[in-house]
Amino acid sequence: MPELPEVETVVRGLREPLIGHTILGVTCEQSRTIRHADMATLAARLQGQTVTGVNRRAKYILCELSGGDLFIVHLGMTGRLYVVSDDSHWHADRWAHVILQLDGGQQLRFSDPRRFGFVSVVSNFAEIAPNIGPEPLSDDFTRAGFAEKLKRHHKAIKALLLDQSFVAGIGNIYADESLFRARIHSLRPADSLKKAEIDRLYAAIRSVLEDGIARQGASINWYRKVDGTTGEAQDHFDVYGRDGEPCLTCGTTIEKIYVGGRGTHFCPKCQK
Ligand SMILES: [Zn+2]
């Protein structure tokens, strides 16, 4: 599933083709791809609006519209957003459930084979996701606040990092990579972490996500950038997807276990 670095990369890629452009029409099918609005409402609230900004909150893409509404996209597992010309050969994309016709002869398409993603139009982001935690790369995510919240949870630290109300945007990949970089075992109860470990984990979360953004996300399955090309983060993983391979730090074989039902990769020697 696309996580913070992948969604951030898509957001950055959408700004140039979308900002300043007006939505002339909407083609969509009523399906679970549209949430919090029906098809007619979605089309009526988007048509004639100009995109004034494109931003990210957690794993959501927020297109700000001139009338004050937000057009929201969540990529789910297999969602892709891309901008193509009207006559593009991409017209054969049978998974393009929502198409926004833009001025200038371009289309924004949301394509999603497995349909876990969705689009919506709201006046306020809280209508979609009222309980999202702090953005880990923003000033809202402080070392002191992080330490304080960890003390209140006894569950496995890996499971807590995946909880979007605890901290926003982290999924399976970047949780595993952060815990490796911080040298903390995935099953450690959150409230058992010592100050030095908390400091390492706080720094690791930020650096792992920043590295992921710099490498334009991880294309391990469906994720692609807006221009259709792949990110490079998958070529630099320390542990994710590397079970059975040697740890790049100590040579010990990387193991895979399940934490809260999610495949979890770690080095049994480096992560205590
Ligand atoms: Zn190791």
mmCIF file of N, CA and C in Angstrom, residues 72-166:
data_model
loop_
_atom_site.group_PDB
_atom_site.id
_atom_site.type_symbol
_atom_site.label_atom_id
_atom_site.label_comp_id
_atom_site.label_asym_id
_atom_site.label_seq_id
_atom_site.Cartn_x
_atom_site.Cartn_y
_atom_site.Cartn_z
ATOM 1 N N ILE A 72 -10.664 14.776 -2.654
ATOM 2 C CA ILE A 72 -9.765 13.904 -1.898
ATOM 3 C C ILE A 72 -9.606 12.556 -2.592
ATOM 4 N N VAL A 73 -8.377 12.076 -2.637
ATOM 5 C CA VAL A 73 -8.112 10.758 -3.208
ATOM 6 C C VAL A 73 -7.279 9.955 -2.221
ATOM 7 N N HIS A 74 -7.699 8.715 -1.996
ATOM 8 C CA HIS A 74 -6.883 7.754 -1.243
ATOM 9 C C HIS A 74 -6.533 6.630 -2.206
ATOM 10 N N LEU A 75 -5.251 6.300 -2.317
ATOM 11 C CA LEU A 75 -4.807 5.343 -3.330
ATOM 12 C C LEU A 75 -5.103 3.893 -2.950
ATOM 13 N N GLY A 76 -5.462 3.655 -1.682
ATOM 14 C CA GLY A 76 -5.762 2.279 -1.273
ATOM 15 C C GLY A 76 -4.568 1.375 -1.502
ATOM 16 N N MET A 77 -4.803 0.213 -2.093
ATOM 17 C CA MET A 77 -3.713 -0.729 -2.383
ATOM 18 C C MET A 77 -3.120 -0.506 -3.765
ATOM 19 N N THR A 78 -3.981 -0.297 -4.748
ATOM 20 C CA THR A 78 -3.522 -0.341 -6.149
ATOM 21 C C THR A 78 -3.893 0.906 -6.940
ATOM 22 N N GLY A 79 -4.255 1.984 -6.225
ATOM 23 C CA GLY A 79 -4.683 3.186 -6.936
ATOM 24 C C GLY A 79 -3.523 3.925 -7.587
ATOM 25 N N ARG A 80 -3.799 4.504 -8.758
ATOM 26 C CA ARG A 80 -2.828 5.361 -9.429
ATOM 27 C C ARG A 80 -3.538 6.612 -9.914
ATOM 28 N N LEU A 81 -2.849 7.721 -9.838
ATOM 29 C CA LEU A 81 -3.343 8.970 -10.403
ATOM 30 C C LEU A 81 -2.373 9.401 -11.483
ATOM 31 N N TYR A 82 -2.910 9.794 -12.636
ATOM 32 C CA TYR A 82 -2.017 10.299 -13.671
ATOM 33 C C TYR A 82 -2.778 11.269 -14.564
ATOM 34 N N VAL A 83 -2.008 12.116 -15.207
ATOM 35 C CA VAL A 83 -2.579 13.129 -16.088
ATOM 36 C C VAL A 83 -2.117 12.825 -17.507
ATOM 37 N N VAL A 84 -3.094 12.743 -18.417
ATOM 38 C CA VAL A 84 -2.768 12.435 -19.814
ATOM 39 C C VAL A 84 -3.592 13.334 -20.725
ATOM 40 N N SER A 85 -3.192 13.411 -21.971
ATOM 41 C CA SER A 85 -3.984 14.183 -22.926
ATOM 42 C C SER A 85 -5.230 13.391 -23.320
ATOM 43 N N ASP A 86 -6.247 14.109 -23.771
ATOM 44 C CA ASP A 86 -7.540 13.495 -24.120
ATOM 45 C C ASP A 86 -7.399 12.302 -25.063
ATOM 46 N N ASP A 87 -6.469 12.439 -26.005
ATOM 47 C CA ASP A 87 -6.359 11.422 -27.056
ATOM 48 C C ASP A 87 -5.283 10.383 -26.735
ATOM 49 N N SER A 88 -4.903 10.343 -25.466
ATOM 50 C CA SER A 88 -3.825 9.433 -25.074
ATOM 51 C C SER A 88 -4.200 7.973 -25.314
ATOM 52 N N HIS A 89 -3.191 7.152 -25.621
ATOM 53 C CA HIS A 89 -3.410 5.710 -25.759
ATOM 54 C C HIS A 89 -3.832 5.094 -24.431
ATOM 55 N N TRP A 90 -3.659 5.848 -23.336
ATOM 56 C CA TRP A 90 -4.065 5.366 -22.019
ATOM 57 C C TRP A 90 -5.593 5.213 -21.920
ATOM 58 N N HIS A 91 -6.331 5.657 -22.982
ATOM 59 C CA HIS A 91 -7.795 5.564 -22.888
ATOM 60 C C HIS A 91 -8.248 4.128 -22.685
ATOM 61 N N ALA A 92 -7.352 3.168 -22.942
ATOM 62 C CA ALA A 92 -7.724 1.760 -22.798
ATOM 63 C C ALA A 92 -7.705 1.304 -21.327
ATOM 64 N N ASP A 93 -7.383 2.204 -20.404
ATOM 65 C CA ASP A 93 -7.292 1.814 -18.990
ATOM 66 C C ASP A 93 -8.687 1.493 -18.432
ATOM 67 N N ARG A 94 -8.984 0.212 -18.305
ATOM 68 C CA ARG A 94 -10.338 -0.173 -17.882
ATOM 69 C C ARG A 94 -10.545 -0.026 -16.389
ATOM 70 N N TRP A 95 -9.488 0.333 -15.670
ATOM 71 C CA TRP A 95 -9.627 0.539 -14.233
ATOM 72 C C TRP A 95 -9.717 2.013 -13.866
ATOM 73 N N ALA A 96 -9.804 2.870 -14.877
ATOM 74 C CA ALA A 96 -9.916 4.310 -14.616
ATOM 75 C C ALA A 96 -11.365 4.614 -14.234
ATOM 76 N N HIS A 97 -11.670 4.493 -12.945
ATOM 77 C CA HIS A 97 -13.054 4.622 -12.472
ATOM 78 C C HIS A 97 -13.526 6.063 -12.428
ATOM 79 N N VAL A 98 -12.595 6.995 -12.294
ATOM 80 C CA VAL A 98 -12.953 8.412 -12.237
ATOM 81 C C VAL A 98 -12.027 9.185 -13.174
ATOM 82 N N ILE A 99 -12.614 9.990 -14.054
ATOM 83 C CA ILE A 99 -11.825 10.809 -14.984
ATOM 84 C C ILE A 99 -12.296 12.256 -14.877
ATOM 85 N N LEU A 100 -11.366 13.151 -14.583
ATOM 86 C CA LEU A 100 -11.674 14.582 -14.556
ATOM 87 C C LEU A 100 -11.136 15.204 -15.841
ATOM 88 N N GLN A 101 -12.057 15.776 -16.628
ATOM 89 C CA GLN A 101 -11.638 16.482 -17.840
ATOM 90 C C GLN A 101 -11.187 17.880 -17.443
ATOM 91 N N LEU A 102 -9.952 18.222 -17.818
ATOM 92 C CA LEU A 102 -9.394 19.521 -17.459
ATOM 93 C C LEU A 102 -9.328 20.426 -18.674
ATOM 94 N N ASP A 103 -9.271 21.723 -18.424
ATOM 95 C CA ASP A 103 -9.040 22.626 -19.558
ATOM 96 C C ASP A 103 -7.638 22.356 -20.107
ATOM 97 N N GLY A 104 -7.390 22.761 -21.330
ATOM 98 C CA GLY A 104 -6.077 22.523 -21.927
ATOM 99 C C GLY A 104 -5.939 21.133 -22.530
ATOM 100 N N GLY A 105 -7.035 20.365 -22.573
ATOM 101 C CA GLY A 105 -6.988 19.073 -23.259
ATOM 102 C C GLY A 105 -6.366 17.942 -22.460
ATOM 103 N N GLN A 106 -6.314 18.091 -21.146
ATOM 104 C CA GLN A 106 -5.741 17.045 -20.295
ATOM 105 C C GLN A 106 -6.828 16.370 -19.457
ATOM 106 N N GLN A 107 -6.545 15.169 -19.004
ATOM 107 C CA GLN A 107 -7.439 14.459 -18.090
ATOM 108 C C GLN A 107 -6.661 13.976 -16.878
ATOM 109 N N LEU A 108 -7.276 14.110 -15.699
ATOM 110 C CA LEU A 108 -6.752 13.457 -14.493
ATOM 111 C C LEU A 108 -7.527 12.161 -14.329
ATOM 112 N N ARG A 109 -6.807 11.051 -14.230
ATOM 113 C CA ARG A 109 -7.483 9.760 -14.110
ATOM 114 C C ARG A 109 -7.102 9.076 -12.808
ATOM 115 N N PHE A 110 -8.122 8.496 -12.182
ATOM 116 C CA PHE A 110 -7.888 7.663 -11.001
ATOM 117 C C PHE A 110 -8.188 6.227 -11.396
ATOM 118 N N SER A 111 -7.142 5.419 -11.398
ATOM 119 C CA SER A 111 -7.227 4.032 -11.834
ATOM 120 C C SER A 111 -6.948 3.131 -10.637
ATOM 121 N N ASP A 112 -7.789 2.112 -10.446
ATOM 122 C CA ASP A 112 -7.626 1.296 -9.226
ATOM 123 C C ASP A 112 -8.222 -0.097 -9.429
ATOM 124 N N PRO A 113 -7.413 -1.067 -9.864
ATOM 125 C CA PRO A 113 -7.942 -2.415 -10.145
ATOM 126 C C PRO A 113 -8.650 -3.060 -8.958
ATOM 127 N N ARG A 114 -8.084 -2.941 -7.776
ATOM 128 C CA ARG A 114 -8.656 -3.675 -6.633
ATOM 129 C C ARG A 114 -9.682 -2.866 -5.855
ATOM 130 N N ARG A 115 -9.795 -1.579 -6.154
ATOM 131 C CA ARG A 115 -10.869 -0.738 -5.605
ATOM 132 C C ARG A 115 -10.857 -0.602 -4.084
ATOM 133 N N PHE A 116 -9.684 -0.628 -3.482
ATOM 134 C CA PHE A 116 -9.620 -0.275 -2.066
ATOM 135 C C PHE A 116 -9.431 1.226 -1.892
ATOM 136 N N GLY A 117 -9.053 1.890 -2.975
ATOM 137 C CA GLY A 117 -8.903 3.347 -2.936
ATOM 138 C C GLY A 117 -10.242 4.018 -3.146
ATOM 139 N N PHE A 118 -10.282 5.341 -2.979
ATOM 140 C CA PHE A 118 -11.537 6.050 -3.222
ATOM 141 C C PHE A 118 -11.281 7.529 -3.467
ATOM 142 N N VAL A 119 -12.315 8.187 -3.996
ATOM 143 C CA VAL A 119 -12.293 9.639 -4.146
ATOM 144 C C VAL A 119 -13.489 10.201 -3.394
ATOM 145 N N SER A 120 -13.384 11.484 -3.034
ATOM 146 C CA SER A 120 -14.506 12.135 -2.375
ATOM 147 C C SER A 120 -14.384 13.642 -2.557
ATOM 148 N N VAL A 121 -15.456 14.343 -2.260
ATOM 149 C CA VAL A 121 -15.405 15.804 -2.218
ATOM 150 C C VAL A 121 -16.054 16.237 -0.913
ATOM 151 N N VAL A 122 -15.307 17.046 -0.160
ATOM 152 C CA VAL A 122 -15.781 17.490 1.159
ATOM 153 C C VAL A 122 -15.401 18.955 1.325
ATOM 154 N N SER A 123 -16.001 19.597 2.304
ATOM 155 C CA SER A 123 -15.613 20.976 2.575
ATOM 156 C C SER A 123 -14.525 21.032 3.644
ATOM 157 N N ASN A 124 -14.342 19.906 4.348
ATOM 158 C CA ASN A 124 -13.378 19.887 5.447
ATOM 159 C C ASN A 124 -12.782 18.486 5.549
ATOM 160 N N PHE A 125 -11.456 18.395 5.658
ATOM 161 C CA PHE A 125 -10.794 17.085 5.693
ATOM 162 C C PHE A 125 -11.289 16.212 6.838
ATOM 163 N N ALA A 126 -11.665 16.830 7.945
ATOM 164 C CA ALA A 126 -12.109 16.059 9.111
ATOM 165 C C ALA A 126 -13.354 15.222 8.816
ATOM 166 N N GLU A 127 -14.101 15.587 7.773
ATOM 167 C CA GLU A 127 -15.266 14.780 7.398
ATOM 168 C C GLU A 127 -14.833 13.393 6.936
ATOM 169 N N ILE A 128 -13.630 13.291 6.395
ATOM 170 C CA ILE A 128 -13.111 12.026 5.869
ATOM 171 C C ILE A 128 -12.400 11.239 6.963
ATOM 172 N N ALA A 129 -11.531 11.922 7.685
ATOM 173 C CA ALA A 129 -10.673 11.232 8.654
ATOM 174 C C ALA A 129 -10.504 12.121 9.881
ATOM 175 N N PRO A 130 -11.375 11.953 10.869
ATOM 176 C CA PRO A 130 -11.367 12.869 12.015
ATOM 177 C C PRO A 130 -10.253 12.621 13.030
ATOM 178 N N ASN A 131 -9.666 11.432 13.022
ATOM 179 C CA ASN A 131 -8.715 11.098 14.103
ATOM 180 C C ASN A 131 -7.333 10.733 13.587
ATOM 181 N N ILE A 132 -6.736 11.644 12.844
ATOM 182 C CA ILE A 132 -5.409 11.380 12.302
ATOM 183 C C ILE A 132 -4.363 12.022 13.209
ATOM 184 N N GLY A 133 -3.309 11.269 13.492
ATOM 185 C CA GLY A 133 -2.231 11.752 14.347
ATOM 186 C C GLY A 133 -1.354 12.774 13.657
ATOM 187 N N PRO A 134 -0.293 13.225 14.341
ATOM 188 C CA PRO A 134 0.562 14.269 13.772
ATOM 189 C C PRO A 134 1.321 13.800 12.530
ATOM 190 N N GLU A 135 1.606 14.753 11.657
ATOM 191 C CA GLU A 135 2.463 14.472 10.502
ATOM 192 C C GLU A 135 3.897 14.306 11.007
ATOM 193 N N PRO A 136 4.526 13.165 10.736
ATOM 194 C CA PRO A 136 5.850 12.907 11.320
ATOM 195 C C PRO A 136 6.957 13.834 10.832
ATOM 196 N N LEU A 137 6.758 14.483 9.695
ATOM 197 C CA LEU A 137 7.801 15.397 9.203
ATOM 198 C C LEU A 137 7.483 16.855 9.514
ATOM 199 N N SER A 138 6.405 17.080 10.278
ATOM 200 C CA SER A 138 6.040 18.454 10.609
ATOM 201 C C SER A 138 6.474 18.800 12.030
ATOM 202 N N ASP A 139 6.362 20.077 12.363
ATOM 203 C CA ASP A 139 6.714 20.533 13.708
ATOM 204 C C ASP A 139 5.729 20.015 14.754
ATOM 205 N N ASP A 140 4.554 19.529 14.311
ATOM 206 C CA ASP A 140 3.564 18.978 15.245
ATOM 207 C C ASP A 140 4.046 17.685 15.897
ATOM 208 N N PHE A 141 4.984 17.022 15.235
ATOM 209 C CA PHE A 141 5.511 15.740 15.730
ATOM 210 C C PHE A 141 6.782 16.047 16.519
ATOM 211 N N THR A 142 6.631 16.176 17.833
ATOM 212 C CA THR A 142 7.784 16.537 18.664
ATOM 213 C C THR A 142 8.312 15.299 19.394
ATOM 214 N N ARG A 143 9.582 15.355 19.725
ATOM 215 C CA ARG A 143 10.208 14.268 20.459
ATOM 216 C C ARG A 143 9.517 14.069 21.817
ATOM 217 N N ALA A 144 9.199 15.176 22.478
ATOM 218 C CA ALA A 144 8.552 15.090 23.800
ATOM 219 C C ALA A 144 7.148 14.500 23.684
ATOM 220 N N GLY A 145 6.406 14.944 22.690
ATOM 221 C CA GLY A 145 5.048 14.435 22.491
ATOM 222 C C GLY A 145 5.049 12.955 22.135
ATOM 223 N N PHE A 146 6.008 12.566 21.313
ATOM 224 C CA PHE A 146 6.161 11.166 20.905
ATOM 225 C C PHE A 146 6.457 10.299 22.136
ATOM 226 N N ALA A 147 7.411 10.736 22.964
ATOM 227 C CA ALA A 147 7.783 9.984 24.167
ATOM 228 C C ALA A 147 6.601 9.857 25.119
ATOM 229 N N GLU A 148 5.853 10.925 25.263
ATOM 230 C CA GLU A 148 4.710 10.931 26.165
ATOM 231 C C GLU A 148 3.635 9.940 25.703
ATOM 232 N N LYS A 149 3.367 9.945 24.390
ATOM 233 C CA LYS A 149 2.330 9.050 23.864
ATOM 234 C C LYS A 149 2.755 7.581 23.919
ATOM 235 N N LEU A 150 4.048 7.313 23.743
ATOM 236 C CA LEU A 150 4.526 5.922 23.817
ATOM 237 C C LEU A 150 4.252 5.315 25.186
ATOM 238 N N LYS A 151 4.375 6.148 26.220
ATOM 239 C CA LYS A 151 4.178 5.659 27.598
ATOM 240 C C LYS A 151 2.756 5.167 27.837
ATOM 241 N N ARG A 152 1.824 5.654 27.023
ATOM 242 C CA ARG A 152 0.412 5.318 27.244
ATOM 243 C C ARG A 152 -0.013 4.035 26.536
ATOM 244 N N HIS A 153 0.921 3.405 25.819
ATOM 245 C CA HIS A 153 0.556 2.205 25.056
ATOM 246 C C HIS A 153 1.449 1.038 25.423
ATOM 247 N N HIS A 154 0.816 -0.120 25.575
ATOM 248 C CA HIS A 154 1.577 -1.312 25.938
ATOM 249 C C HIS A 154 1.711 -2.266 24.752
ATOM 250 N N LYS A 155 1.044 -1.957 23.631
ATOM 251 C CA LYS A 155 1.100 -2.913 22.521
ATOM 252 C C LYS A 155 2.441 -2.837 21.795
ATOM 253 N N ALA A 156 2.662 -3.822 20.912
ATOM 254 C CA ALA A 156 3.935 -3.898 20.190
ATOM 255 C C ALA A 156 4.190 -2.597 19.429
ATOM 256 N N ILE A 157 5.428 -2.128 19.498
ATOM 257 C CA ILE A 157 5.768 -0.848 18.882
ATOM 258 C C ILE A 157 5.465 -0.852 17.376
ATOM 259 N N LYS A 158 5.668 -1.981 16.711
ATOM 260 C CA LYS A 158 5.360 -2.046 15.272
ATOM 261 C C LYS A 158 3.879 -1.756 15.031
ATOM 262 N N ALA A 159 3.010 -2.405 15.823
ATOM 263 C CA ALA A 159 1.570 -2.211 15.644
ATOM 264 C C ALA A 159 1.181 -0.760 15.926
ATOM 265 N N LEU A 160 1.818 -0.152 16.911
ATOM 266 C CA LEU A 160 1.490 1.236 17.256
ATOM 267 C C LEU A 160 1.887 2.201 16.131
ATOM 268 N N LEU A 161 3.035 1.944 15.491
ATOM 269 C CA LEU A 161 3.480 2.829 14.401
ATOM 270 C C LEU A 161 2.523 2.781 13.216
ATOM 271 N N LEU A 162 1.793 1.655 13.083
ATOM 272 C CA LEU A 162 0.833 1.536 11.975
ATOM 273 C C LEU A 162 -0.499 2.224 12.289
ATOM 274 N N ASP A 163 -0.699 2.582 13.544
ATOM 275 C CA ASP A 163 -1.952 3.207 13.977
ATOM 276 C C ASP A 163 -1.959 4.677 13.527
ATOM 277 N N GLN A 164 -2.839 5.009 12.584
ATOM 278 C CA GLN A 164 -2.823 6.351 11.988
ATOM 279 C C GLN A 164 -3.242 7.448 12.963
ATOM 280 N N SER A 165 -3.891 7.060 14.075
ATOM 281 C CA SER A 165 -4.235 8.076 15.066
ATOM 282 C C SER A 165 -3.036 8.357 15.993
ATOM 283 N N PHE A 166 -2.033 7.477 15.958
ATOM 284 C CA PHE A 166 -0.820 7.688 16.758
ATOM 285 C C PHE A 166 0.152 8.590 16.007
#
